[in-house]
mmCIF file with all atom_site columns, C-alpha atoms in Angstrom:
data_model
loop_
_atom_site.group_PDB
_atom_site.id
_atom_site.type_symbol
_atom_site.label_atom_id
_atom_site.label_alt_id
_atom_site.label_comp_id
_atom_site.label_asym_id
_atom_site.label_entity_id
_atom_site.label_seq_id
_atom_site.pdbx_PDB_ins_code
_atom_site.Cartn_x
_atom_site.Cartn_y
_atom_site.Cartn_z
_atom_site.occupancy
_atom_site.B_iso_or_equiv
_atom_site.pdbx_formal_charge
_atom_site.auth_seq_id
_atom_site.auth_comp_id
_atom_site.auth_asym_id
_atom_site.auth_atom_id
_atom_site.pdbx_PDB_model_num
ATOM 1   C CA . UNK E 1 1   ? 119.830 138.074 80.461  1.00 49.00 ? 1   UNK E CA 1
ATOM 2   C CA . UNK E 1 2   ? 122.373 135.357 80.914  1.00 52.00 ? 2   UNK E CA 1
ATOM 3   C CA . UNK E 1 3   ? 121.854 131.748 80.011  1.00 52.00 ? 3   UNK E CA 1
ATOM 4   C CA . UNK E 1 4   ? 123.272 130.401 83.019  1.00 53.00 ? 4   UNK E CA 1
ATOM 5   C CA . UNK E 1 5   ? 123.241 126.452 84.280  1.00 50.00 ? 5   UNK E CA 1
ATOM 6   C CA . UNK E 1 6   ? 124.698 125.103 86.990  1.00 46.00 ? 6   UNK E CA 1
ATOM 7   C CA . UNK E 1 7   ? 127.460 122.290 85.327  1.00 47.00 ? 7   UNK E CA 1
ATOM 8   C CA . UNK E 1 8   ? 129.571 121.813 88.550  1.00 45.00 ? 8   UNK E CA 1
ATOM 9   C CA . UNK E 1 9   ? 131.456 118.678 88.957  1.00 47.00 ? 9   UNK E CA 1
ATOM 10  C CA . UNK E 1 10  ? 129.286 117.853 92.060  1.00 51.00 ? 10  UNK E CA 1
ATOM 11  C CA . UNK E 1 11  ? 126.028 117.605 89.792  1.00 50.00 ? 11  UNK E CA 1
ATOM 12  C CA . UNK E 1 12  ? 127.161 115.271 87.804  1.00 51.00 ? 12  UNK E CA 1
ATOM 13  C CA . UNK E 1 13  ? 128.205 112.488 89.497  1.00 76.00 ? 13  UNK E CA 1
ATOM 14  C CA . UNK E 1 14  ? 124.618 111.366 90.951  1.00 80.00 ? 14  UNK E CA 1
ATOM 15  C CA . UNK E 1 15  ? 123.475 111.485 87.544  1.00 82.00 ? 15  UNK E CA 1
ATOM 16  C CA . UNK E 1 16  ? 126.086 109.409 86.604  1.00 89.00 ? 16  UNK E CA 1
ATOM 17  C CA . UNK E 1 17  ? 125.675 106.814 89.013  1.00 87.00 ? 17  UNK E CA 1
ATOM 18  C CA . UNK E 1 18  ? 122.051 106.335 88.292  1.00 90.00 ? 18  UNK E CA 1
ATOM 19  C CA . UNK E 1 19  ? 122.883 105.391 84.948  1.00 93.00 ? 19  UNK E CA 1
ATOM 20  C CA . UNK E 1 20  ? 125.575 103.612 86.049  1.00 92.00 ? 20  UNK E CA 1
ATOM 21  C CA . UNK E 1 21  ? 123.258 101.303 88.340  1.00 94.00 ? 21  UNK E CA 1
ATOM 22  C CA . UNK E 1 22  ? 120.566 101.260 85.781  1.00 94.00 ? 22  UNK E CA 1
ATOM 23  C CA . UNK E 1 23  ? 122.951 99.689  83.554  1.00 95.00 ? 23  UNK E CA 1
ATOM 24  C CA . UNK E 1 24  ? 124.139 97.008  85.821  1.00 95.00 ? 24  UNK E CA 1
ATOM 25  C CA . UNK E 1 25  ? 120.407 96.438  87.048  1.00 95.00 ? 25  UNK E CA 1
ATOM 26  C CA . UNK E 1 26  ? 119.323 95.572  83.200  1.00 95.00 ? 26  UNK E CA 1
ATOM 27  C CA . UNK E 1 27  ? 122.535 93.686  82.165  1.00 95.00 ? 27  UNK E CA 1
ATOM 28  C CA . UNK E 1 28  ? 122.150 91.666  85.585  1.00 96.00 ? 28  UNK E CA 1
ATOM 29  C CA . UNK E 1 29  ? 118.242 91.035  84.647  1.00 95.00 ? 29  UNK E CA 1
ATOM 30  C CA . UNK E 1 30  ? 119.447 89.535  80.967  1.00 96.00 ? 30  UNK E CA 1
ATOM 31  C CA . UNK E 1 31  ? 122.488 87.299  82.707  1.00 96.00 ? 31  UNK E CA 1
ATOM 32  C CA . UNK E 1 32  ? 121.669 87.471  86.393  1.00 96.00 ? 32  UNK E CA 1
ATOM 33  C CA . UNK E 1 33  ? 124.268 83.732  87.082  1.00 96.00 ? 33  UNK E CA 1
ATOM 34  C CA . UNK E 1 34  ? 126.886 86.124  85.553  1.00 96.00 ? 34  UNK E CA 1
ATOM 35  C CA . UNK E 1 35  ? 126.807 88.979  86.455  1.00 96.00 ? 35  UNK E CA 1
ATOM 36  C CA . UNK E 1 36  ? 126.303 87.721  90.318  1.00 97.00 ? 36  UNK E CA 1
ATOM 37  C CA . UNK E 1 37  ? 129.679 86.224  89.890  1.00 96.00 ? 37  UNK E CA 1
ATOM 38  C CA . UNK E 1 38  ? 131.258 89.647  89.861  1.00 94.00 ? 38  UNK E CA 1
ATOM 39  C CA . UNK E 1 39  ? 129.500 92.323  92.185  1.00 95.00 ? 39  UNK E CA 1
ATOM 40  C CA . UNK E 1 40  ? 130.006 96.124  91.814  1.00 95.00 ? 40  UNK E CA 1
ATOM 41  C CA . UNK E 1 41  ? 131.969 97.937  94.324  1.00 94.00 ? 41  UNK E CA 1
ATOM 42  C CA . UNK E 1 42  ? 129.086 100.401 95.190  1.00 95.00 ? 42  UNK E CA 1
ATOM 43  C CA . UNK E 1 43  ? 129.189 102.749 98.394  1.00 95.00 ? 43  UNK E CA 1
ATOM 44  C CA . UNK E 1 44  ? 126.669 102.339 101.054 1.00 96.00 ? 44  UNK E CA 1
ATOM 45  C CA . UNK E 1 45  ? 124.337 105.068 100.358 1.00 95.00 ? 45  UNK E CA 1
ATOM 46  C CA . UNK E 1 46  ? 124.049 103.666 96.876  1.00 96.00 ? 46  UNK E CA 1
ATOM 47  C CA . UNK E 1 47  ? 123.322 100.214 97.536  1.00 97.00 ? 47  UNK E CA 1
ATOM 48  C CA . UNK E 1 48  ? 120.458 101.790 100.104 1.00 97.00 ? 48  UNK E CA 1
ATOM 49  C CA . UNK E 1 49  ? 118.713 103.507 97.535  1.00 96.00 ? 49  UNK E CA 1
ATOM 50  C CA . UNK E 1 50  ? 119.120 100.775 95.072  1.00 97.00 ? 50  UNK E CA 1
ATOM 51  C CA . UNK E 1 51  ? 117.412 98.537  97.620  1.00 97.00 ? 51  UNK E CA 1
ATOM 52  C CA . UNK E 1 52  ? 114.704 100.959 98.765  1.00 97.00 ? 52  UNK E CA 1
ATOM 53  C CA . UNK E 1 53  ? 113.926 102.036 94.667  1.00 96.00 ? 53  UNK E CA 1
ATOM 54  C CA . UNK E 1 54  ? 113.627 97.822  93.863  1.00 97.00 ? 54  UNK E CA 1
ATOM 55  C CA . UNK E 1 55  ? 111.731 96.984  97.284  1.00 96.00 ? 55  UNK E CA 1
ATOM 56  C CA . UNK E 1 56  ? 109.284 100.118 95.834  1.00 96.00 ? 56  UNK E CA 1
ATOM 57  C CA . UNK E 1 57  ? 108.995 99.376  93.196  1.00 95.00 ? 57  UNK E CA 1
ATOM 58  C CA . UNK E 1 58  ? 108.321 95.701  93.958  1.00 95.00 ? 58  UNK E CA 1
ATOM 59  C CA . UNK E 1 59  ? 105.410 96.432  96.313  1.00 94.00 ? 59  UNK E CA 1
ATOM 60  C CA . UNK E 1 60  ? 103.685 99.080  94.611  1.00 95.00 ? 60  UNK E CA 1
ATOM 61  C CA . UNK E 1 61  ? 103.725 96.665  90.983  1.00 94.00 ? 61  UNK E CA 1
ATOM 62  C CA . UNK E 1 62  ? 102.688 93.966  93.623  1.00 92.00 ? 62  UNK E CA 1
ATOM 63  C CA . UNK E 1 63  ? 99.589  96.456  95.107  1.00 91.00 ? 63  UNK E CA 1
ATOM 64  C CA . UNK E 1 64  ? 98.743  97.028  91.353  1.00 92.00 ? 64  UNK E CA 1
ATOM 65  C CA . UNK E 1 65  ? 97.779  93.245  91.287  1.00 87.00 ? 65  UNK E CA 1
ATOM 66  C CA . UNK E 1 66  ? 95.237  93.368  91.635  1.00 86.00 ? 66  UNK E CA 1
ATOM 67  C CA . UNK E 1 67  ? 94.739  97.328  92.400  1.00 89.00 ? 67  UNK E CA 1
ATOM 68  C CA . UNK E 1 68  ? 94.913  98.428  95.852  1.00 88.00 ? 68  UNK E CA 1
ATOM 69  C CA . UNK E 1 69  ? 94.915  101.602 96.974  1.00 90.00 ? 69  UNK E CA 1
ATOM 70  C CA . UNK E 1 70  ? 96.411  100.271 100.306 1.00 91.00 ? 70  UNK E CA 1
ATOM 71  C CA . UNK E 1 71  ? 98.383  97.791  98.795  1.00 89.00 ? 71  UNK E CA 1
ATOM 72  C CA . UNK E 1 72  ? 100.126 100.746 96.911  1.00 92.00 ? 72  UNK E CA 1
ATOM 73  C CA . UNK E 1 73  ? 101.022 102.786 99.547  1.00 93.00 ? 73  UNK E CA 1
ATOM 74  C CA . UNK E 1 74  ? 102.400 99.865  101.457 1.00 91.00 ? 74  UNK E CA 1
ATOM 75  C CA . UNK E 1 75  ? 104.368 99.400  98.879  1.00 91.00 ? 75  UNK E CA 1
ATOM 76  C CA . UNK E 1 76  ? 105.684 102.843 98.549  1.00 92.00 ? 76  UNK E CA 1
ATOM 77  C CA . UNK E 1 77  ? 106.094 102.956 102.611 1.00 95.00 ? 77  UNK E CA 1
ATOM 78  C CA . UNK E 1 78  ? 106.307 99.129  104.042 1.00 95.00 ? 78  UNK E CA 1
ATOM 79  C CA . UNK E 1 79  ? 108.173 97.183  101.258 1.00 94.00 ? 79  UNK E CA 1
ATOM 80  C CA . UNK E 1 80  ? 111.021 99.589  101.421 1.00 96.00 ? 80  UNK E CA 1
ATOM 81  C CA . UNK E 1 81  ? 111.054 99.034  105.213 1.00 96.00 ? 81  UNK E CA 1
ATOM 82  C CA . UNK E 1 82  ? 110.846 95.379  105.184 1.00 94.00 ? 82  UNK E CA 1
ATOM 83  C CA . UNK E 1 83  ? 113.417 95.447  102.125 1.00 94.00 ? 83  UNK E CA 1
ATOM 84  C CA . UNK E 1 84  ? 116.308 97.311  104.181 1.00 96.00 ? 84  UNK E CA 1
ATOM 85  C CA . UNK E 1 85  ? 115.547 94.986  107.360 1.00 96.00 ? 85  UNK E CA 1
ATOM 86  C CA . UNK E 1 86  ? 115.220 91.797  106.068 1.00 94.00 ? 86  UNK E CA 1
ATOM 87  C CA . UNK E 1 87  ? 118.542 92.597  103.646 1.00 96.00 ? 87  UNK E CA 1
ATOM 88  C CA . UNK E 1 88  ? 120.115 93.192  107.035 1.00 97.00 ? 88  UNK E CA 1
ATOM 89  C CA . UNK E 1 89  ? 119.313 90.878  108.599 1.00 94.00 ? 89  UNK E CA 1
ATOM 90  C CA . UNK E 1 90  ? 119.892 88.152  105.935 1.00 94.00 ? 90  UNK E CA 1
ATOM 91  C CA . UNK E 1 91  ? 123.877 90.294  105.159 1.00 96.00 ? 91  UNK E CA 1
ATOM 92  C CA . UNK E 1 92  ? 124.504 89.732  109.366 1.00 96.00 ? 92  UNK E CA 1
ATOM 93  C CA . UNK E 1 93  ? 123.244 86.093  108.966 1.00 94.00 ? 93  UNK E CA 1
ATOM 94  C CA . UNK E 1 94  ? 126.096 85.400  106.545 1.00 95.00 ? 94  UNK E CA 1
ATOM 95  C CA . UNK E 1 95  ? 128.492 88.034  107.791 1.00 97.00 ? 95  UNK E CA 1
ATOM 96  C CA . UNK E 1 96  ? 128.274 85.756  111.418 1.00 96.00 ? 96  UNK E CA 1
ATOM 97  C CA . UNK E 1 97  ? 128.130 82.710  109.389 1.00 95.00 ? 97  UNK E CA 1
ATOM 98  C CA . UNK E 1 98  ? 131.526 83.135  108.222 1.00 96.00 ? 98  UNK E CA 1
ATOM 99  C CA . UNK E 1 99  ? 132.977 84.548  111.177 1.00 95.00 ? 99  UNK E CA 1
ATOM 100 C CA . UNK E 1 100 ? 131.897 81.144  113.084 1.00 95.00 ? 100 UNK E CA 1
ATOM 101 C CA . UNK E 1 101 ? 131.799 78.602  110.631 1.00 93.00 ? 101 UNK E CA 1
ATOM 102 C CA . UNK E 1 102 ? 134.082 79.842  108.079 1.00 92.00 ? 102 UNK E CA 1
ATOM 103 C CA . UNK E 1 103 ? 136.470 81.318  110.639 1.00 94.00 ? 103 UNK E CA 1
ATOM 104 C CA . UNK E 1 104 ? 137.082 84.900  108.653 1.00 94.00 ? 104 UNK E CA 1
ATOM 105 C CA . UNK E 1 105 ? 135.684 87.673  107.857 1.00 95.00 ? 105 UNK E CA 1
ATOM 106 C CA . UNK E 1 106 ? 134.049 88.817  105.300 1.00 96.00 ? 106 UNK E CA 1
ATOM 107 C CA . UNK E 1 107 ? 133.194 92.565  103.980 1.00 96.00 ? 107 UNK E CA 1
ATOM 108 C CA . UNK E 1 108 ? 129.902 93.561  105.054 1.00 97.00 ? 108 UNK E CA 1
ATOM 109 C CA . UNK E 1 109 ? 129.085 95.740  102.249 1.00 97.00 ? 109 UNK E CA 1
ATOM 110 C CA . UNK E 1 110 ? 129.887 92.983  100.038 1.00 97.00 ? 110 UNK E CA 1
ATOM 111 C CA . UNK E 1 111 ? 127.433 90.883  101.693 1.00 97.00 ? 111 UNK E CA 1
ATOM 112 C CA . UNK E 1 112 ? 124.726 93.274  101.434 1.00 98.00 ? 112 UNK E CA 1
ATOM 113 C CA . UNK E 1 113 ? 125.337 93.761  97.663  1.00 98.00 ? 113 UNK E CA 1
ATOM 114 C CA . UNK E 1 114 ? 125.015 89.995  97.280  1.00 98.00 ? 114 UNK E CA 1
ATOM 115 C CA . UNK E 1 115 ? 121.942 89.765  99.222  1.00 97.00 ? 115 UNK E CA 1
ATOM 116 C CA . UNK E 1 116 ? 120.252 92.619  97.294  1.00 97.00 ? 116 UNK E CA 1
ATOM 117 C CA . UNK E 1 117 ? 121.202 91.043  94.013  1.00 97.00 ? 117 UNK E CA 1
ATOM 118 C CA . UNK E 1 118 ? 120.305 87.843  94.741  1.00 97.00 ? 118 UNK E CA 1
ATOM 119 C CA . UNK E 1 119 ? 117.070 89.235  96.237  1.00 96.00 ? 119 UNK E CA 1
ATOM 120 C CA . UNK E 1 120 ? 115.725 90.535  92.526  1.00 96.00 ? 120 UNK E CA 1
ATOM 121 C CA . UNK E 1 121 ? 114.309 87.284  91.854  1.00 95.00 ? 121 UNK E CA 1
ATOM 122 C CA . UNK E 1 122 ? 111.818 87.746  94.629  1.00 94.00 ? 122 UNK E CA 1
ATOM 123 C CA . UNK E 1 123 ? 110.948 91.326  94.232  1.00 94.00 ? 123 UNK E CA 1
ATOM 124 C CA . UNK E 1 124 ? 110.364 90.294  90.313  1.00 94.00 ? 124 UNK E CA 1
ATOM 125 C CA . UNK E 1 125 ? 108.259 87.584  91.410  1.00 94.00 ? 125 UNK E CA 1
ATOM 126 C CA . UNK E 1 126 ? 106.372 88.922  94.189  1.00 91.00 ? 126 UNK E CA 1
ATOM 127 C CA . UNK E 1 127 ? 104.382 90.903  92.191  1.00 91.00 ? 127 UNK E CA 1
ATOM 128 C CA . UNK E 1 128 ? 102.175 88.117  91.304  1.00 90.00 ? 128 UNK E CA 1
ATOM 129 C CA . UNK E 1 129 ? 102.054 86.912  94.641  1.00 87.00 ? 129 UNK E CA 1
ATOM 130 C CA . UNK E 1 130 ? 98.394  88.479  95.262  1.00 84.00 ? 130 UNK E CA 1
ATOM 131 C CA . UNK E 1 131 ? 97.027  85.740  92.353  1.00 88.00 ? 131 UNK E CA 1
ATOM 132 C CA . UNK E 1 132 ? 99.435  83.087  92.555  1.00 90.00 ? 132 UNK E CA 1
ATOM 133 C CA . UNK E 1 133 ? 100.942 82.661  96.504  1.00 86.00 ? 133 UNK E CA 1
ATOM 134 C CA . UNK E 1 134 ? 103.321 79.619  95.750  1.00 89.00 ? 134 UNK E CA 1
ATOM 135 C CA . UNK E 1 135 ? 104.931 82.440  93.113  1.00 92.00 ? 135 UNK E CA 1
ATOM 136 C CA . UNK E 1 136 ? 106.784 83.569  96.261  1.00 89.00 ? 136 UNK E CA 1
ATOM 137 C CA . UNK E 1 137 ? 108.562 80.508  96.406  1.00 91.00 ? 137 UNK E CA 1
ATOM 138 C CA . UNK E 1 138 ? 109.529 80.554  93.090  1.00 94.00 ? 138 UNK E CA 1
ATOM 139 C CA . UNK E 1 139 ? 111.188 83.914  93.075  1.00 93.00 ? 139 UNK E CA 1
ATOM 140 C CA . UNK E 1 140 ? 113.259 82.569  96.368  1.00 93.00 ? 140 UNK E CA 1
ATOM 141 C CA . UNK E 1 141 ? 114.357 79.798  94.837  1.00 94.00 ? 141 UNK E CA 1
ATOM 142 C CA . UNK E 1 142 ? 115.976 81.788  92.203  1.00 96.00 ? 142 UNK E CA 1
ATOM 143 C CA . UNK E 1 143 ? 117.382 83.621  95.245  1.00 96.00 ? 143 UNK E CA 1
ATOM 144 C CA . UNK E 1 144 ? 118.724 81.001  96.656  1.00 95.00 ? 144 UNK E CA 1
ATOM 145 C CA . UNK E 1 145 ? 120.061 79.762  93.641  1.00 96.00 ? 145 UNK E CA 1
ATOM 146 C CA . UNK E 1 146 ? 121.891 83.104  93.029  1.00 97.00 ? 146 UNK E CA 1
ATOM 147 C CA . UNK E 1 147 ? 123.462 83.084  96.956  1.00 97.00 ? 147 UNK E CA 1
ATOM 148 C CA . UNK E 1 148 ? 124.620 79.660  95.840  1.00 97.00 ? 148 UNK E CA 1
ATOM 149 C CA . UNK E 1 149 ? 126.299 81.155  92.865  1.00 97.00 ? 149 UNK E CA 1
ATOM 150 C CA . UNK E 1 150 ? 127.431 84.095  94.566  1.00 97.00 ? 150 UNK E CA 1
ATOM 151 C CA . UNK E 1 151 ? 128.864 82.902  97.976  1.00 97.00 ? 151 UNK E CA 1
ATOM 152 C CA . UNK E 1 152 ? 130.920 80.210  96.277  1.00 97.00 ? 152 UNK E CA 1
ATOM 153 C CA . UNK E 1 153 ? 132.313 82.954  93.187  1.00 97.00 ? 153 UNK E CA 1
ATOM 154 C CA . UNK E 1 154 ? 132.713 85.901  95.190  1.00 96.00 ? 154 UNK E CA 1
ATOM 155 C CA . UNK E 1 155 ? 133.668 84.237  98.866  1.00 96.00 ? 155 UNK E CA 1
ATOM 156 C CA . UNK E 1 156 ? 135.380 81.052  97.887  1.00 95.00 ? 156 UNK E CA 1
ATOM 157 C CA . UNK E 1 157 ? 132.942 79.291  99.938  1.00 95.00 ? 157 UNK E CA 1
ATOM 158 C CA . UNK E 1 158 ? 133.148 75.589  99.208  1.00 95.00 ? 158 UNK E CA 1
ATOM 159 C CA . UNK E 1 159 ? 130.034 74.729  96.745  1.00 95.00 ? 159 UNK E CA 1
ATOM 160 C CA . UNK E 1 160 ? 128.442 72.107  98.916  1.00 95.00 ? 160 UNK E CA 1
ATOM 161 C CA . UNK E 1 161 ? 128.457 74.398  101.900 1.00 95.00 ? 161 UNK E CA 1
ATOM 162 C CA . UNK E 1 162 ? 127.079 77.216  99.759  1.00 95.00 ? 162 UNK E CA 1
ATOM 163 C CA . UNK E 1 163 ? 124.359 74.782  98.819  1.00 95.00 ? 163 UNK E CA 1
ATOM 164 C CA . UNK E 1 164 ? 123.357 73.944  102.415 1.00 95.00 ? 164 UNK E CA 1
ATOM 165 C CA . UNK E 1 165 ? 123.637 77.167  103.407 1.00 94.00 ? 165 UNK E CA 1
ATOM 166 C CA . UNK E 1 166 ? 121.113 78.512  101.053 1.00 95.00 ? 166 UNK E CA 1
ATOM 167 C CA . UNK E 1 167 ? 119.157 75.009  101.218 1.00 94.00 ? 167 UNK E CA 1
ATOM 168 C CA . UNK E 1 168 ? 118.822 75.782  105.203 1.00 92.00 ? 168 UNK E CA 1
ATOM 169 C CA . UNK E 1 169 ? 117.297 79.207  104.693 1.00 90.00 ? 169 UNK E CA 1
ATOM 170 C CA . UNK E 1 170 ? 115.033 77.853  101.994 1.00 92.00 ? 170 UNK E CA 1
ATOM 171 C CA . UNK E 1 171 ? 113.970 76.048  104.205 1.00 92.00 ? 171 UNK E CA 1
ATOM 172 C CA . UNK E 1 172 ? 113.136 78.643  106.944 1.00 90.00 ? 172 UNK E CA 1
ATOM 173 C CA . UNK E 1 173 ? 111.454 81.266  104.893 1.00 88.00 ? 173 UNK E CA 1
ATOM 174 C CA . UNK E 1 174 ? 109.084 78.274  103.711 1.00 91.00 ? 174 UNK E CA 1
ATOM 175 C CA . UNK E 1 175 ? 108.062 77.666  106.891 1.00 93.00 ? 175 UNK E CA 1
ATOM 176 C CA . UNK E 1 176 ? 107.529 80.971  107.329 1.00 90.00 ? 176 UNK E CA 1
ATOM 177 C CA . UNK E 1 177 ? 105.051 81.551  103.919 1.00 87.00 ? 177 UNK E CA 1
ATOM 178 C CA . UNK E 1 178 ? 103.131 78.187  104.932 1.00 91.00 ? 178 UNK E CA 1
ATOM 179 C CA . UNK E 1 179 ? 102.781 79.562  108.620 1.00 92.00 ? 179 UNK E CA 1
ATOM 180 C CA . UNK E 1 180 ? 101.705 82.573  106.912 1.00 88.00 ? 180 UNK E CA 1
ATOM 181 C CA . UNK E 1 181 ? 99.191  81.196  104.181 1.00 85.00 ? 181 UNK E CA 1
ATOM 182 C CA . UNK E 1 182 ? 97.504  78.655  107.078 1.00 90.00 ? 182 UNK E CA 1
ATOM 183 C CA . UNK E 1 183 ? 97.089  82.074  109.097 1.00 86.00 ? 183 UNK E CA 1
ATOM 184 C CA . UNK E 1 184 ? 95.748  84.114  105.838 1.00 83.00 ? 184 UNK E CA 1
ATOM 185 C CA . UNK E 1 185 ? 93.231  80.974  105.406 1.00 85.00 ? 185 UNK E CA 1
ATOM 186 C CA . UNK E 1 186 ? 91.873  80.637  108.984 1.00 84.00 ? 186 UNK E CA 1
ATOM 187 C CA . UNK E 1 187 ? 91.567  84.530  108.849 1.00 81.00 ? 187 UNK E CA 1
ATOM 188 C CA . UNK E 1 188 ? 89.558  84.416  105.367 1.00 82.00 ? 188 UNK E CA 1
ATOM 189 C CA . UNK E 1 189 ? 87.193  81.304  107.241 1.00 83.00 ? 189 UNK E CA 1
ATOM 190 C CA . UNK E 1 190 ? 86.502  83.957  110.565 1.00 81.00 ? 190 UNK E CA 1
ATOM 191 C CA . UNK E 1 191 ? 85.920  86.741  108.276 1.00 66.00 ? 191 UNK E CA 1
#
């Protein structure tokens, strides 16, 4: 019998990575202002599964407060969903924004990876969302504070722009959670 394993190059790399993000991850939760100054030059499918493992992870914590068993699975099938959309869709607000407003282009990728950073606040803080609904706000505050950060660091945007910029969509996704939490409430009265 041989004692044979598999030690190709391609292997190791994935392996590799994972620590490498893991690392970043926990030295951007201990200085998240810093290390949002400088993002990592991650490939697509990396950033992807960074954002689907977070938004995951985010929802099934948040389904464990209080347990859920539908909660869970949402979070192991919806969260990642809404995660990779609404990181989209926030990366092509901005990517647009500077096209028109800023008149040049930015990377996309870029984008995304600030968006996803800057989104850890909320996934963090979601979890007690169940308990404590305002919590949401919290968490995108810090999000918004970190796009401040991060658009004027890594895209030379000018501060006070930055700051209405983030102030702006603040603004909508409060709108949003109170239009939510007066629907929630007239739904708990009818039922």
């Amino acid at each position: 019998m041989s004692d044979y394993r598999d030690v190709t190059p391609q292997n190791q790399p994935h392996f590799e990575t994972a620590k490498e993000v893991v690392r970043y991850i926990i030295n951007y939760l201990r200085h998240p202002i810093e290390k949002i100054k400088t993002l990592p030059e991650w490939n697509w499918p990396v950033l992807i599964i960074t954002l689907i493992v977070l938004s995951m992870a985010s929802g099934v914590l948040t389904g464990l407060v209080p347990p859920n068993f539908f909660r869970i699975m949402g979070g192991f099938i919806i969260s990642p969903i809404v995660g990779v959309v609404t990181t989209f869709i926030g990366s092509l607000f901005i990517y647009y924004y500077f096209q028109v407003y800023e008149k040049r282009t930015c990377s996309l990728r870029k984008i995304f990876t600030l968006v996803l950073f800057a989104n850890i606040p909320f996934f963090v803080f979601q979890v007690g969302s169940e308990m404590i609904p305002p919590i949401t706000l919290v968490g995108f505050a810090f999000t918004a504070l970190l796009m401040a950060v991060g658009l004027t660091e890594n895209f030379q945007m000018e501060k006070r722009r930055s700051i209405r910029l983030v102030t702006i969509l603040f603004a909508i996704v409060f709108i949003l959670w109170l239009w939510n939490r007066i629907d929630i409430s007239r739904l708990e009265r009818l039922g």
